[in-house]
Every structure is written in C-alpha cells, then in structure tokens.
Coordinates of C-alpha atoms in Angstrom, one line a residue:
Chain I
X433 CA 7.9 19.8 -6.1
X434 CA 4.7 19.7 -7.3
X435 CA 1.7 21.8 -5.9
X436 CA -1.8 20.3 -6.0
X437 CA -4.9 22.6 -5.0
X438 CA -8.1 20.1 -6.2
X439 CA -9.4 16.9 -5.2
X440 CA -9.8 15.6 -8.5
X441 CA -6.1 16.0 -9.4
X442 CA -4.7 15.0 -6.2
X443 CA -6.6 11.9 -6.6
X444 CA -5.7 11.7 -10.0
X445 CA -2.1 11.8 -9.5
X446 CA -2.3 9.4 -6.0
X447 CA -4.3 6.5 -8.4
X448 CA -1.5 6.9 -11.2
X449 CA 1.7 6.3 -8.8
X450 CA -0.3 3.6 -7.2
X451 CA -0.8 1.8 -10.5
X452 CA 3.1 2.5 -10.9
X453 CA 3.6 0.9 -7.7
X454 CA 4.8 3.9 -5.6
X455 CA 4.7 4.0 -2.1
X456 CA 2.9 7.2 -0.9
X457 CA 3.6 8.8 2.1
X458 CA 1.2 11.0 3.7
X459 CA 2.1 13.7 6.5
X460 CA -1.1 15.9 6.4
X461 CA -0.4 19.4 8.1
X462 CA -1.9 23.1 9.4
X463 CA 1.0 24.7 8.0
X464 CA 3.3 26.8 9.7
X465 CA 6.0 24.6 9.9
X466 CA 8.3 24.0 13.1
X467 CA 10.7 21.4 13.2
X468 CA 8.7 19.2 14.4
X469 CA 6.8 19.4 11.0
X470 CA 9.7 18.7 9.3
X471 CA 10.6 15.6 11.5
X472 CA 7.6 13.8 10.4
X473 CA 8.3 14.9 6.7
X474 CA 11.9 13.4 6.7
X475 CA 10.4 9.7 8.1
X476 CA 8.0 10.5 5.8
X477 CA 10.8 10.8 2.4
X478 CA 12.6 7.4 4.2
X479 CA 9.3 5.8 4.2
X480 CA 7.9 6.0 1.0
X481 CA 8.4 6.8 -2.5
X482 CA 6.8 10.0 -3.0
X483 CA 6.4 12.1 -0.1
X484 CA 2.9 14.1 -0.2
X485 CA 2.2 16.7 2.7
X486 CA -0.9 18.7 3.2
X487 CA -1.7 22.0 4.0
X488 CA -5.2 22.8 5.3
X489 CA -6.1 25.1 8.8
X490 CA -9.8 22.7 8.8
X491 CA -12.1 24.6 9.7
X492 CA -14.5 22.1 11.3
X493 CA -11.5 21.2 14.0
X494 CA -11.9 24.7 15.6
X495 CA -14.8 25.7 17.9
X496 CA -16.6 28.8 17.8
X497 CA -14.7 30.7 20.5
X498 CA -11.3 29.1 19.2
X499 CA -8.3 30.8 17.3
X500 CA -8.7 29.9 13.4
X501 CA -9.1 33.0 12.0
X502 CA -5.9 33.8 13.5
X503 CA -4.0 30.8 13.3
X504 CA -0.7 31.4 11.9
X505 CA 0.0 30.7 8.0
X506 CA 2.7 31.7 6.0
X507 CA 2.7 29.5 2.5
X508 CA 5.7 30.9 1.0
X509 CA 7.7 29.8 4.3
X510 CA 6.2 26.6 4.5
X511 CA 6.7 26.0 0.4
X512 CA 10.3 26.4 1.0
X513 CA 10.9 24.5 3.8
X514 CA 8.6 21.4 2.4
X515 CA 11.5 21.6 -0.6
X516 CA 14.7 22.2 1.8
X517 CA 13.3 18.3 3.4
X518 CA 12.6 16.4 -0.4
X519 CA 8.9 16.7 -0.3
X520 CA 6.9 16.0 -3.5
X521 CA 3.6 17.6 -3.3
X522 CA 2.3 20.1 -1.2
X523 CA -1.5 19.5 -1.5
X524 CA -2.8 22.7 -0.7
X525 CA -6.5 22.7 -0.9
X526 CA -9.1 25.4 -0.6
X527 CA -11.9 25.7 1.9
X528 CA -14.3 25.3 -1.2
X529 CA -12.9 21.8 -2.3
X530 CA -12.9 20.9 1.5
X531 CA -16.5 21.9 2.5
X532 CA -18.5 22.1 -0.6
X533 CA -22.0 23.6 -0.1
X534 CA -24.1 20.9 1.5
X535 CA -21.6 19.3 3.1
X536 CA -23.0 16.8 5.6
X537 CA -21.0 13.7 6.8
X538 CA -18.9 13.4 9.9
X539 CA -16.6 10.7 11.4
X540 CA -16.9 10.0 14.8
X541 CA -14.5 7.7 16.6
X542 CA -16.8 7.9 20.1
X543 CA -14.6 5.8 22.7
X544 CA -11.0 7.7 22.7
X545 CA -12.6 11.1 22.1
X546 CA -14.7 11.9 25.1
X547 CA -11.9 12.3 27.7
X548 CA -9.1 14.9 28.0
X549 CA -9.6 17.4 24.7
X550 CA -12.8 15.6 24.0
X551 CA -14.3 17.8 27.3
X552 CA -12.3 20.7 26.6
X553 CA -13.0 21.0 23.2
X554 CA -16.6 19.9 22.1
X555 CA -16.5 18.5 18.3
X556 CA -12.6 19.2 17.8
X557 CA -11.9 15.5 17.4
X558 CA -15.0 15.0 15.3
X559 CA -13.0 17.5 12.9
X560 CA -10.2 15.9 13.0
X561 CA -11.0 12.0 12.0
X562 CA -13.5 13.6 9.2
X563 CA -10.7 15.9 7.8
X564 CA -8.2 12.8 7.9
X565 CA -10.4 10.7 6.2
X566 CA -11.3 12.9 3.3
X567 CA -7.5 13.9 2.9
X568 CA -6.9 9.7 3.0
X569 CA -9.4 9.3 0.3
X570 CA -7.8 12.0 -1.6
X571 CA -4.3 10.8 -1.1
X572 CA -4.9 7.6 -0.9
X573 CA -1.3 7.1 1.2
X574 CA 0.3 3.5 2.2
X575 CA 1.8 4.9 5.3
X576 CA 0.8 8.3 7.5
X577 CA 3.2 10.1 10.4
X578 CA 1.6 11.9 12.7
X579 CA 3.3 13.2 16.0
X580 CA 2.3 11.7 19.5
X581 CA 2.5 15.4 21.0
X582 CA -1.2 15.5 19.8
X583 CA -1.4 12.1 21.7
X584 CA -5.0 11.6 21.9
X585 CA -5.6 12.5 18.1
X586 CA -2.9 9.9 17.3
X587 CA -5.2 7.6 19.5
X588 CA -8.4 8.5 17.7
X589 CA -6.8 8.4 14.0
X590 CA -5.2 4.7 15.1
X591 CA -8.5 3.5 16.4
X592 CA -10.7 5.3 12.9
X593 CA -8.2 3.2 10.0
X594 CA -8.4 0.3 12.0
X595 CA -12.6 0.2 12.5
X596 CA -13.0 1.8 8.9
X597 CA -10.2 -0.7 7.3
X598 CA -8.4 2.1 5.7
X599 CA -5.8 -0.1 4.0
X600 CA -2.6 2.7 5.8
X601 CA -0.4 2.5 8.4
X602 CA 0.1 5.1 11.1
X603 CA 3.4 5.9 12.1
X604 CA 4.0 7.8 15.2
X605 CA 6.8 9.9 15.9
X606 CA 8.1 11.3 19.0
X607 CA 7.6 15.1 20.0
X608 CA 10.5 17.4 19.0
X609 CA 11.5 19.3 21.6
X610 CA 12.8 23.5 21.8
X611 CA 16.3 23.2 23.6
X612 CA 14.6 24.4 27.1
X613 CA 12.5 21.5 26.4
X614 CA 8.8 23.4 25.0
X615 CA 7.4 21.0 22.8
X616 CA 7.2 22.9 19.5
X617 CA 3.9 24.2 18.2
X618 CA 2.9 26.3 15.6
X619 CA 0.7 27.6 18.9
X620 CA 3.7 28.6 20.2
X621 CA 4.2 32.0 18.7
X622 CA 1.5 33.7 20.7
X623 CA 3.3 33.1 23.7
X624 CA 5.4 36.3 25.1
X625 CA 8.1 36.1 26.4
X626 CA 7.3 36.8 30.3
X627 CA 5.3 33.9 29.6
X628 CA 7.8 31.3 28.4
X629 CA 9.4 30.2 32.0
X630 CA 5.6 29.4 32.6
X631 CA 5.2 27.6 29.3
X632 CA 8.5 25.5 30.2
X633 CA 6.2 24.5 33.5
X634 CA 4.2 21.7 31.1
X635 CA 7.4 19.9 29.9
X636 CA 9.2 20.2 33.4
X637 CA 6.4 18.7 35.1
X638 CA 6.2 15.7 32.7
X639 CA 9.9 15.5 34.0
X640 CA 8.5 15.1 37.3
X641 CA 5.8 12.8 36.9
X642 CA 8.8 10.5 34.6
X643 CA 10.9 10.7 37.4
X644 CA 8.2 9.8 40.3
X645 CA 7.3 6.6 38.2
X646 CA 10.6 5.6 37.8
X647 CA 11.4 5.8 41.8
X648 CA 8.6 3.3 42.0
X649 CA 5.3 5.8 42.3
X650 CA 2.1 4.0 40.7
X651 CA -0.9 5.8 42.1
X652 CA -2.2 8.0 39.3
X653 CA -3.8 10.7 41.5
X654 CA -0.3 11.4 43.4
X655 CA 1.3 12.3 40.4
X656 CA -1.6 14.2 39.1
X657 CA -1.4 16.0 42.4
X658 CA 2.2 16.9 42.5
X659 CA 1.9 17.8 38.6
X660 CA -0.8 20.7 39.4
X661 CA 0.8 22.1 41.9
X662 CA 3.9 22.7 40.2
X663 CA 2.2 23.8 37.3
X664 CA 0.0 26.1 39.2
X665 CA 2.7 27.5 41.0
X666 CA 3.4 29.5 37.6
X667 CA 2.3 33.1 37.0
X668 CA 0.9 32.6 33.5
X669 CA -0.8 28.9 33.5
X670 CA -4.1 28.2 34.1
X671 CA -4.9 24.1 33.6
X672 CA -7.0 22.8 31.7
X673 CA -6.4 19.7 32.9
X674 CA -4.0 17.1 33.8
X675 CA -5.3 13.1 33.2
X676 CA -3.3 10.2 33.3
X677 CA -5.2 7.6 31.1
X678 CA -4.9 4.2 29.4
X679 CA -2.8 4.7 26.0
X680 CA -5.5 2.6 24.2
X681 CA -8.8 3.8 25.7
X682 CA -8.2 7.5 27.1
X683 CA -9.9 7.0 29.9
X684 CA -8.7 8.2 33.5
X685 CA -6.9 5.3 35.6
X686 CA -6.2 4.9 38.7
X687 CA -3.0 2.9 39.1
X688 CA -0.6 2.7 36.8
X689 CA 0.1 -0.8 35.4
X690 CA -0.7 -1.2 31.6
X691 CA 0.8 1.4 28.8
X692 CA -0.6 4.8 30.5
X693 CA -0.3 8.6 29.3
X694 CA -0.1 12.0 31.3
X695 CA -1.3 14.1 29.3
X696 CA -1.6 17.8 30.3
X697 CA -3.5 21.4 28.5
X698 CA -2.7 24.4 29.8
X699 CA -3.3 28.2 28.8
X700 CA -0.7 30.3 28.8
X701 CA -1.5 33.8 28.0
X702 CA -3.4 33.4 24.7
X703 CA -1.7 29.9 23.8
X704 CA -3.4 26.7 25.1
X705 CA -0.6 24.1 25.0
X706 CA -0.5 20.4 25.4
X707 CA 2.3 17.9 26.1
X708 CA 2.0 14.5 27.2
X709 CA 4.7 11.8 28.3
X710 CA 3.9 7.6 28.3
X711 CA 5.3 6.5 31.0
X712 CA 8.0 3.6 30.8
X713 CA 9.4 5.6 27.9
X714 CA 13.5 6.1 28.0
X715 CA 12.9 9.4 25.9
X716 CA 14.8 12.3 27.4
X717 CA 12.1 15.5 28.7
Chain A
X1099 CA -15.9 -18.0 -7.8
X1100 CA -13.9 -17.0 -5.0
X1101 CA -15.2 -16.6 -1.3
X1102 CA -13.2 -14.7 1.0
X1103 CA -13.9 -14.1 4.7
X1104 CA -11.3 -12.0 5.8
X1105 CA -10.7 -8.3 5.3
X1106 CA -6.8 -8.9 5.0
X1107 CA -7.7 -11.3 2.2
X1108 CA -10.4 -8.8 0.5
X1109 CA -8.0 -5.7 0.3
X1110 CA -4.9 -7.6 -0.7
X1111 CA -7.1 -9.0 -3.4
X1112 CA -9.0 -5.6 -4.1
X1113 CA -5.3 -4.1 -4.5
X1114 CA -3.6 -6.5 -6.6
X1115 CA -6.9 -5.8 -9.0
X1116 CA -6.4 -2.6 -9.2
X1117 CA -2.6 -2.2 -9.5
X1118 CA -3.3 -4.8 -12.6
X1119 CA -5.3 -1.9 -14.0
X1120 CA -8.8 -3.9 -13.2
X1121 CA -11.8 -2.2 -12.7
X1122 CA -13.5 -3.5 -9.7
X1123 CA -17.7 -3.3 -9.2
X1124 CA -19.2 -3.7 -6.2
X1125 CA -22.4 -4.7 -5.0
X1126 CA -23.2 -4.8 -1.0
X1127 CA -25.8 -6.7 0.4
X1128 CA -27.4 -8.4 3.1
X1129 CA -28.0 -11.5 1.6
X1130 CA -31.0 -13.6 0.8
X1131 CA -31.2 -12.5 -2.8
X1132 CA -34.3 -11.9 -4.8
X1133 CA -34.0 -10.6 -8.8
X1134 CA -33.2 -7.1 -7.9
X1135 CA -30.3 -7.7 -6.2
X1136 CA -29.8 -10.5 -9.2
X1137 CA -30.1 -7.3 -11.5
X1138 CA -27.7 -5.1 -9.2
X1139 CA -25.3 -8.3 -9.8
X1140 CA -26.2 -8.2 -14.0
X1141 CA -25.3 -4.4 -13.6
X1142 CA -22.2 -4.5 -12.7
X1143 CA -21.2 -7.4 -14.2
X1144 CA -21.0 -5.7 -17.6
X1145 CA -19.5 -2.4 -15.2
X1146 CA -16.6 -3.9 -13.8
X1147 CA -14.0 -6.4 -14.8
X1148 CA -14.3 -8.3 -11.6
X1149 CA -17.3 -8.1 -10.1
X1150 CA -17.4 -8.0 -5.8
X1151 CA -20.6 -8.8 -4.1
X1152 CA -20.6 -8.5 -0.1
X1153 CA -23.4 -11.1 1.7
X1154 CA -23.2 -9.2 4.9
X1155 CA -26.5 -9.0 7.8
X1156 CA -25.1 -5.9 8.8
X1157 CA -26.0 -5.7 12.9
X1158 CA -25.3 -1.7 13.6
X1159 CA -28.2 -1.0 11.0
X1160 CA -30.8 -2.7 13.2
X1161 CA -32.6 -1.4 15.7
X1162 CA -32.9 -3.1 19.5
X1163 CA -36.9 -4.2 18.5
X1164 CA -35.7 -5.0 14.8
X1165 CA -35.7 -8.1 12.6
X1166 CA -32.0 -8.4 13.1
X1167 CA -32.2 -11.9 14.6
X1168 CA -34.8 -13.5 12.0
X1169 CA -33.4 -11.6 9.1
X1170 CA -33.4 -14.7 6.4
X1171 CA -30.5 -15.7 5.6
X1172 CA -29.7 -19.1 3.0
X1173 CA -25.7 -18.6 2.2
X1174 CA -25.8 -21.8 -0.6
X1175 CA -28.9 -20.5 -1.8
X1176 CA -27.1 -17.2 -2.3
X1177 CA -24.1 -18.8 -3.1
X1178 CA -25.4 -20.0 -6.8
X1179 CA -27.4 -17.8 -7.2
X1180 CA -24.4 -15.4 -7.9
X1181 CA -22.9 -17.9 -9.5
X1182 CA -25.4 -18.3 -11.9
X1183 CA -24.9 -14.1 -12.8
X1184 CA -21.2 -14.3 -13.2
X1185 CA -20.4 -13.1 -9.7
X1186 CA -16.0 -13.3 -9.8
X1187 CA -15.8 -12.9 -5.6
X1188 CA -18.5 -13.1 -2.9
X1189 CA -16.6 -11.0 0.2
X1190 CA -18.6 -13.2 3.5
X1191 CA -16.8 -11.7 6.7
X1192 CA -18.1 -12.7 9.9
X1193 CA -19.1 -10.5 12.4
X1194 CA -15.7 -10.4 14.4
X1195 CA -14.1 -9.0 10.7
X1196 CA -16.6 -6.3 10.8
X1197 CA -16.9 -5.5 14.1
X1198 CA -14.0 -6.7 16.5
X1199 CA -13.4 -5.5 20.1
X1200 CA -13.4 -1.8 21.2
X1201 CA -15.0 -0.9 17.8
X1202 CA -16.5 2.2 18.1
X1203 CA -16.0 4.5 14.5
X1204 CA -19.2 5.7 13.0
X1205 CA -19.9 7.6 9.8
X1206 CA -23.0 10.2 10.4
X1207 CA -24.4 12.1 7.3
X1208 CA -26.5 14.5 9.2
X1209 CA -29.0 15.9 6.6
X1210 CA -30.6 13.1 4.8
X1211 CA -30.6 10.9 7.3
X1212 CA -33.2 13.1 9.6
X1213 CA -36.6 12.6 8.1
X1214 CA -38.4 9.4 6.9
X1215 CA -36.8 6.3 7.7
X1216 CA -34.5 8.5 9.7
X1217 CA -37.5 9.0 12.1
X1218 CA -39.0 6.0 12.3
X1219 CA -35.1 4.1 12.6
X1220 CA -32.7 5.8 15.0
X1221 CA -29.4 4.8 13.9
X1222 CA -30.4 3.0 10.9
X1223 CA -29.0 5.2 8.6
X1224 CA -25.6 5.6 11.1
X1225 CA -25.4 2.2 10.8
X1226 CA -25.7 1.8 6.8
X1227 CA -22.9 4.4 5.5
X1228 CA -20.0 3.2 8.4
X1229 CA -20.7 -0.1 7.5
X1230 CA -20.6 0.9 3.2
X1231 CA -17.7 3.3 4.3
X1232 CA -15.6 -0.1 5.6
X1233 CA -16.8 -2.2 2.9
X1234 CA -15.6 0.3 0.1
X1235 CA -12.0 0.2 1.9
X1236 CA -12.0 -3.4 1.9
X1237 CA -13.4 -3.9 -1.4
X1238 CA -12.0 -0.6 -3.1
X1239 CA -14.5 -0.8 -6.2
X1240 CA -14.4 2.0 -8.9
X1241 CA -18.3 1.6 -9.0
X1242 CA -21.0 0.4 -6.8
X1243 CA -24.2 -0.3 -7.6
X1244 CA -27.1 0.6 -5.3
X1245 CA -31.0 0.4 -5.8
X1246 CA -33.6 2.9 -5.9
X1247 CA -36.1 0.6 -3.8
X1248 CA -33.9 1.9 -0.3
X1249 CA -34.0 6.0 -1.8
X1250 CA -33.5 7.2 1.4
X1251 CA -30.2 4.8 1.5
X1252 CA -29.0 5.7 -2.0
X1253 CA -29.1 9.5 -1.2
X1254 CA -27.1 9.1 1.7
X1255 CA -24.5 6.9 0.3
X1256 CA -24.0 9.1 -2.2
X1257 CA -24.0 12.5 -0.1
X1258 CA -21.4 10.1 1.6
X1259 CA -19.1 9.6 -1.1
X1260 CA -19.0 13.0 -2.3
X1261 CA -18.3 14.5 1.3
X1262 CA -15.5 12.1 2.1
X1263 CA -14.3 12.6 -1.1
X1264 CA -14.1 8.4 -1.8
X1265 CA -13.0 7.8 -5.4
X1266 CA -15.4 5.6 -6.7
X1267 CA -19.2 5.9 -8.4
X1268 CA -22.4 5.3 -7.3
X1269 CA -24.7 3.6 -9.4
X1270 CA -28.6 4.0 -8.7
X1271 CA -30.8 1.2 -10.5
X1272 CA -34.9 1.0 -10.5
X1273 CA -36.3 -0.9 -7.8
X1274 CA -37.2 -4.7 -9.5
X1275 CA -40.9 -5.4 -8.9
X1276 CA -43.2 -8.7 -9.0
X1277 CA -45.7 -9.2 -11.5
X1278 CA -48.3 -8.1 -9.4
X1279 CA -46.0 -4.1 -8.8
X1280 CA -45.2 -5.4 -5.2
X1281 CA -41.2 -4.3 -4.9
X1282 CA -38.9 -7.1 -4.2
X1283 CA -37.7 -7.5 -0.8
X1284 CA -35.9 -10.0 1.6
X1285 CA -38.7 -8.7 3.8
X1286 CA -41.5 -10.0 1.8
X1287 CA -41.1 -13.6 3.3
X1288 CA -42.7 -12.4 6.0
X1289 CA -45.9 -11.6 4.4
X1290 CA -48.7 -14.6 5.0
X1291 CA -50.7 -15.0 1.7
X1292 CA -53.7 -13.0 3.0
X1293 CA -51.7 -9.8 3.7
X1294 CA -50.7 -10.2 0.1
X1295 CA -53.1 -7.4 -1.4
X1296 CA -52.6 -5.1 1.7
X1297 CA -48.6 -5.1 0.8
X1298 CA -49.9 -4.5 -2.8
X1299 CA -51.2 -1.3 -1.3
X1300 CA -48.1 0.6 -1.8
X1301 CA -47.2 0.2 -5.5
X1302 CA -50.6 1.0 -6.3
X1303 CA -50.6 4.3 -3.9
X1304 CA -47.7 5.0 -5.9
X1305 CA -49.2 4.6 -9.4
X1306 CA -52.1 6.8 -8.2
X1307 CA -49.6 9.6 -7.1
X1308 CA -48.3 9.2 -10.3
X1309 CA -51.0 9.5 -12.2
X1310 CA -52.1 12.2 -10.6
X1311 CA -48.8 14.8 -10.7
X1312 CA -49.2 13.4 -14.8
X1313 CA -52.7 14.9 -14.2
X1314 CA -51.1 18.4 -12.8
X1315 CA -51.7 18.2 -9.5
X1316 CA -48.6 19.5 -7.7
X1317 CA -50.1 20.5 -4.4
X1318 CA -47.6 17.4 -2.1
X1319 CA -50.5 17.7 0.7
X1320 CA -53.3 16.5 -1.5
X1321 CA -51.1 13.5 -2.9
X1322 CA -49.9 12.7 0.7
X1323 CA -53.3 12.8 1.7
X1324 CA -55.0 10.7 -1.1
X1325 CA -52.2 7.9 -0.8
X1326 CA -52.7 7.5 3.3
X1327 CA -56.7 7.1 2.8
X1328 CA -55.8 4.7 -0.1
X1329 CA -53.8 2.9 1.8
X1330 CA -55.6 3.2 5.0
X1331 CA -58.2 1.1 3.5
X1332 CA -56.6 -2.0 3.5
X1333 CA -57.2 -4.2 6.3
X1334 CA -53.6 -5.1 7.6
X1335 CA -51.9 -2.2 6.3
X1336 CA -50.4 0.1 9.3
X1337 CA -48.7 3.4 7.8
X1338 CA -45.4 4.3 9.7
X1339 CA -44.9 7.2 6.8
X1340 CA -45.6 9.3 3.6
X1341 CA -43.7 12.3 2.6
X1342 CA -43.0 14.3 -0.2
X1343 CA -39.2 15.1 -0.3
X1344 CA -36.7 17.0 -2.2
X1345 CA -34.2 13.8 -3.5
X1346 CA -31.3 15.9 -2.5
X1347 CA -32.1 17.1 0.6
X1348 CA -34.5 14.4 1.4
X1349 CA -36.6 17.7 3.5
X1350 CA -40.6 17.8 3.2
X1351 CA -41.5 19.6 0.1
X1352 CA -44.9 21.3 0.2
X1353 CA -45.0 21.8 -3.5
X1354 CA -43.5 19.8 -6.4
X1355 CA -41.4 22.2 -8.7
X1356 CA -37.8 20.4 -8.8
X1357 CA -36.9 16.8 -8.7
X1358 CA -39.3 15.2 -5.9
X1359 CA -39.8 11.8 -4.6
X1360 CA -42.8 9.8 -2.6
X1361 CA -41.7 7.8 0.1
X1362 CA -43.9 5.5 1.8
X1363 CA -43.2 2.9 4.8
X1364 CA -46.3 0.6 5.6
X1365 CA -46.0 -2.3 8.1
X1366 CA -48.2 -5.1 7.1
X1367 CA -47.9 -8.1 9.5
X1368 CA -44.5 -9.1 10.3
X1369 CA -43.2 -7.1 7.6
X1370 CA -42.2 -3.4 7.2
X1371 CA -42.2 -2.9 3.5
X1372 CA -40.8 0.8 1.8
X1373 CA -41.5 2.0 -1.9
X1374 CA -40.9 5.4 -3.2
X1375 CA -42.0 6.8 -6.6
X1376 CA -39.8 10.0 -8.3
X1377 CA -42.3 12.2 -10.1
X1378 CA -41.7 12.7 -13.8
X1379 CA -39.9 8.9 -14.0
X1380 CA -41.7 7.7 -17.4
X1381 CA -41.4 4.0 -15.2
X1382 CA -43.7 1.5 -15.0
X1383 CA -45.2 1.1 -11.5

C-alpha cells in the first residue's frame, strides 16, 4: 500500500495508471474509520483496479464555531485498517498542499445546498464540492463511493460532476448501521453513554416515518410531526431539524409522491448527528 | 477536421487521445475569430499533438444589459478559418450541452475577480472560469492557451487552475493588434468608422504609460491620471475604468515596485473595448 502526501505525485501516479488503462477508484475520507468507511472501500476494491482512498479533515468544510480542531484522527489506525480491506493508496495530504497561500476559488453547487445543512451550516457544502473537486483533479478517479447517510452531500456532489462534466461516476452506498441501529459516524465517539438511548431516537424515528408511509401516510407535515415529537421526547436531543424533501432538489415538499428523503440533524450532547431514510426503500432501519 | 457537438462525444475523444499518449492543446473561444485567436490557434498547434478549439457564446458570462444576443457570430466563417491553421477538432456544443435543466454549479475565484472588470461586470468573471472549468473536463487538454488582451481573465483562469489543482498549463500569449495598435476584438465590429480614432485612444494611452514608467515615473496616480485626460479627450470615448494592479492579486497598487499592469475599459459607441499594458514588457504597443 502505497502512501501519497503531494499533489504532484498523486497526480503523477493517477495520469500513469490511466495511460495503463487502470480503473481508479476513489473513496475520499475524514479519517477515522468506522465500518462504514470500510464498506465504501470494499465496493470500492470490486469496482476498480486500484483502489485510492483519501485522508483530509478539510478545513474549509467546518465553520468557525464547529468541532475541527477536535475531530477525531488516528493515522496509524486508519493505515491499518485501509490495508486489512486491499486499499492501494492512502493519499494523505497536508493542509499546505490543500490551501496554499492565496488560495481563492470555491465550487458552489447553489440549488441542493440551501435547504436542510445548507441553513444549519453556512458554507459547509461550499467546502465540500470545492474539496471534492480538487481531490478529483488530483485523482483523477473513473468511479467515486460516497455514503447516502450524508444524503444531501451525495446530492450536491451528483448534481457538481454532472454540471462540471467531470468524466466519474458516483456510486452511492447505503448507510451501515451499529446493531441498535445508530448509523455509524466518526461523530459518534463524543457521544456518552447516558446519551446513546437518545442517540438511537434519530434511527427509530426513521423507523416510524418508514412505517407510517408504508400504511398508506403521504402528507409530509404528519410525519414530520409525529417524528419531532418522538424525538423530542428524549432527554439528550435537541433538533436541528427534521425536512422531508425531494431526493433531486432538496427542497421541502408537501406530499409525498415522487422519490422523497426524511432527513433529520439532531444534537446530542456534543455530537450533532444526521440520518435520513428515502422512502419506498425495502432497507431494514 | 472533426466537429463534435456533444460532450459524450468530446471526452470519449479527449480520453482515447490521451490514453494513446497524445498531448491535447486547447483553445476556448467565443467564436467569430480575428488573428489573435488565429495566433492562439498557431500556438498550440505546434503545443499539442491534437489541437481542440471550443466555438462557444458562453451565456452565464453576460450580463442582463450585455451584447449577449448580438454577439457576432459566423460558424462557416470560423469554420475555415481554423481550418486554414491546422485546427484537428472544433468542440461546437449547443447550449442544452452546456447548460441543461436544473444546472446550477458555479466556480467563484473570489480575489481577482473583485476589481476592474469585476466591478463594472457582476458575474462575468463567475461566468468565465465554470464555463473554462467544464470545458477543461470535456476537452481534458494538457495545455491551454489564453491571451493577454482579457488580463483580468487570464489571472483568474490561472489562479483557477492552481487552486483546483486541474493538471494542465496555461499558456498566456500577447494581445494581437491592428496596424493602427487598436487590439483585436470580436467587439470591434461594432465600432462605425468615425469612432475609429476614439477606440485608438486606448493603445495609445497605453504607449504613453509606457513611456513614461521607461521615463521613471512610478507614482500609479499620475499615470492613471494622465491616461483618463488622454483619453477623455476623445469625442466618443466614455471611460468605465483605469487602474493600476498587482498581476497576481489584480488589487490597486499605488506605487509600481513588483510586476504591475494598466488596465483600461473605455466604451466607444456600441462597443466596450479593454486593453492592458504590463510595465517593463519590452512590447511593441
């Protein structure tokens, strides 16, 4: 397993398998790896011929009053659990190759962005499509997984490669799921544990809403209802919010007919976790 | 000479180039070529082994009250006219390639985009690197070539490509000029024969600056100064602006010490004509 720290390298060794005709596989990461992390890595080794991962806590995704300086990392770990699932470079780049002085250029994806985490979290998304399209240009991938518990970013990096023509497909995979049902996040280790039965609230309320759509429930703002009371019926959450909105656009519907998302943020002692469930989905909560 | 109209078609071409170890050169434009976008063309035909030209009116870099909708455009003109430089593929997408439904990805470089034609263009520049930022991952070019004539442009492509980290380089080529020092422009169609010395007003602004840093003078206030009375004087000249800038930054400089640049914009009639001058280029204005 190879470990790559500059642009020029990385590049360098993405242009060489491409001339070889290698499929690259891209699963870019935050580090501090959960199985969930791992899941998109092994798609990732099916799906291509060399598996690249990378690990970068971007700055510019974070707001002032947010947790990066204390955003769990732990290289070694992560190194070894990259090599336990067949990855083949870890590009593991410093702030200084990221954000040179006089950096300047952003990618905005406007539409998808302004709902949900868009309102919570001014310029996070704005992070997020920039950092994934310099890390595309570096690793110049034929395929990407990212997971849909993040739903909206999967939304926003969709809709950026298709208006910018990045020449990669996005693959989505599902959220992997603690046994009690959490969805896993790095985020998840500044929960204590008084506060887990609360944390279980986000995942056991996406239960609920599956389960009111399926007995036949279509108005958005009953569910929506239903979900915030149960959540708010817990000692440790506070919500953020709770939206159910158009898969394609992220805006807020009313009645549920097309592809739609509930998509939830709640803090939970010093976590703020999210979780989300597309209705019309057979996946097991 | 091929034409292709589809951005499936470009990148599966662009690709199949490159994994034959081609080197691709680009040159984007808007169409309606005079001689300096013949010498782009001449550039990077001895640059590249294929060489790409784009013939795109790009809407998103007009403003509501701009010349979008009487920008000239002649595409058999154009069409042997590249011909005629050794032009391998003219890339002619219509506007439903570029911009299809629910588009809504821009690329912002914040800095140099603020003053000059920043000010007097809201969105311009917005409009110029997303739509250079899709053409470079349709046409994926190891080298594009851009003139100096648009310096303003040029910086901002380039701070572009270095802070999305795109792996290709930018050319910058001196702006081509009529016999009488008027700098060539699709614009200049617009000029009626008696605005014609007016329009001449801004090369010959720019030889005075010239002249007169080569004299010493390095005070940017008494050059700025000088130039608008200069140009003031002519009868159908209006100035929309003069600065002084750093060519990095593109800021106001109030003294010329490192590398500086005089920008002009001057509407005369229908036309809104730009020139710039670096101080210290030995070039013939």
């Amino acid at each position: 397993m190879k470990i790559i720290e500059t642009v020029k390298e990385m590049q360098a060794y993405a242009e060489s398998l491409r001339i070889a005709g290698k499929k690259i596989a891209f699963v870019p990461t935050m580090g501090y790896f959960h199985e969930g992390h791992l899941d998109l890595m092994r798609n990732g080794r099916k799906q291509g011929d060399c598996l690249v991962i990378s690990i970068y806590v971007n700055p510019t995704q974070f707001g002032p009053n947010e947790d990066l300086a204390k955003y769990p990392r732990d290289f070694e770990r992560d190194r070894k659990m990259a090599a336990s699932v067949g990855v083949d470079v870890i590009f593991y780049p410093p702030n200084e190759e990221m954000y040179p002085d006089n950096y300047q250029t952003y990618v905005n994806v406007e539409g998808v962005t302004d709902n949900l985490c868009g309102l919570s979290r001014p310029g996070h998304f704005r992070g997020v499509t920039t950092v994934c399209c310099k890390l595309f240009n570096m690793v110049k991938p034929h395929v990407t997984i990212f997971g849909k518990k993040d739903f909206q970013q999967l939304t926003a990096i969709k809709r950026m490669v298709i208006d910018l023509n990045m020449d990669l497909e996005v693959v989505a995979m599902q959220t992997t799921r603690e046994t009690d049902g959490l969805a896993m996040s790095s985020r998840n280790i500044y929960l204590k544990p008084e506060e887990r039965e609360s944390a279980l609230s986000l995942s056991r309320s996406l239960k609920m809403a599956k389960e009111m759509y399926n007995r036949g429930e279509r108005d958005a703002g009953v569910i929506v209802n239903k979900v915030r009371t149960f959540i708010g019926d817990h000692p440790h959450a506070r919500i953020d919010y709770v939206h159910i909105c158009d898969t394609k656009t992220m805006k807020d519907i009313e009645r549920l007919g097309g592809e739609a998302v509930i998509a939830l943020a709640v803090r939970v002692g010093a976590a703020r976790l999210i979780d989300n469930y597309v209705f019309g989905d057979p996946l097991e909560i």
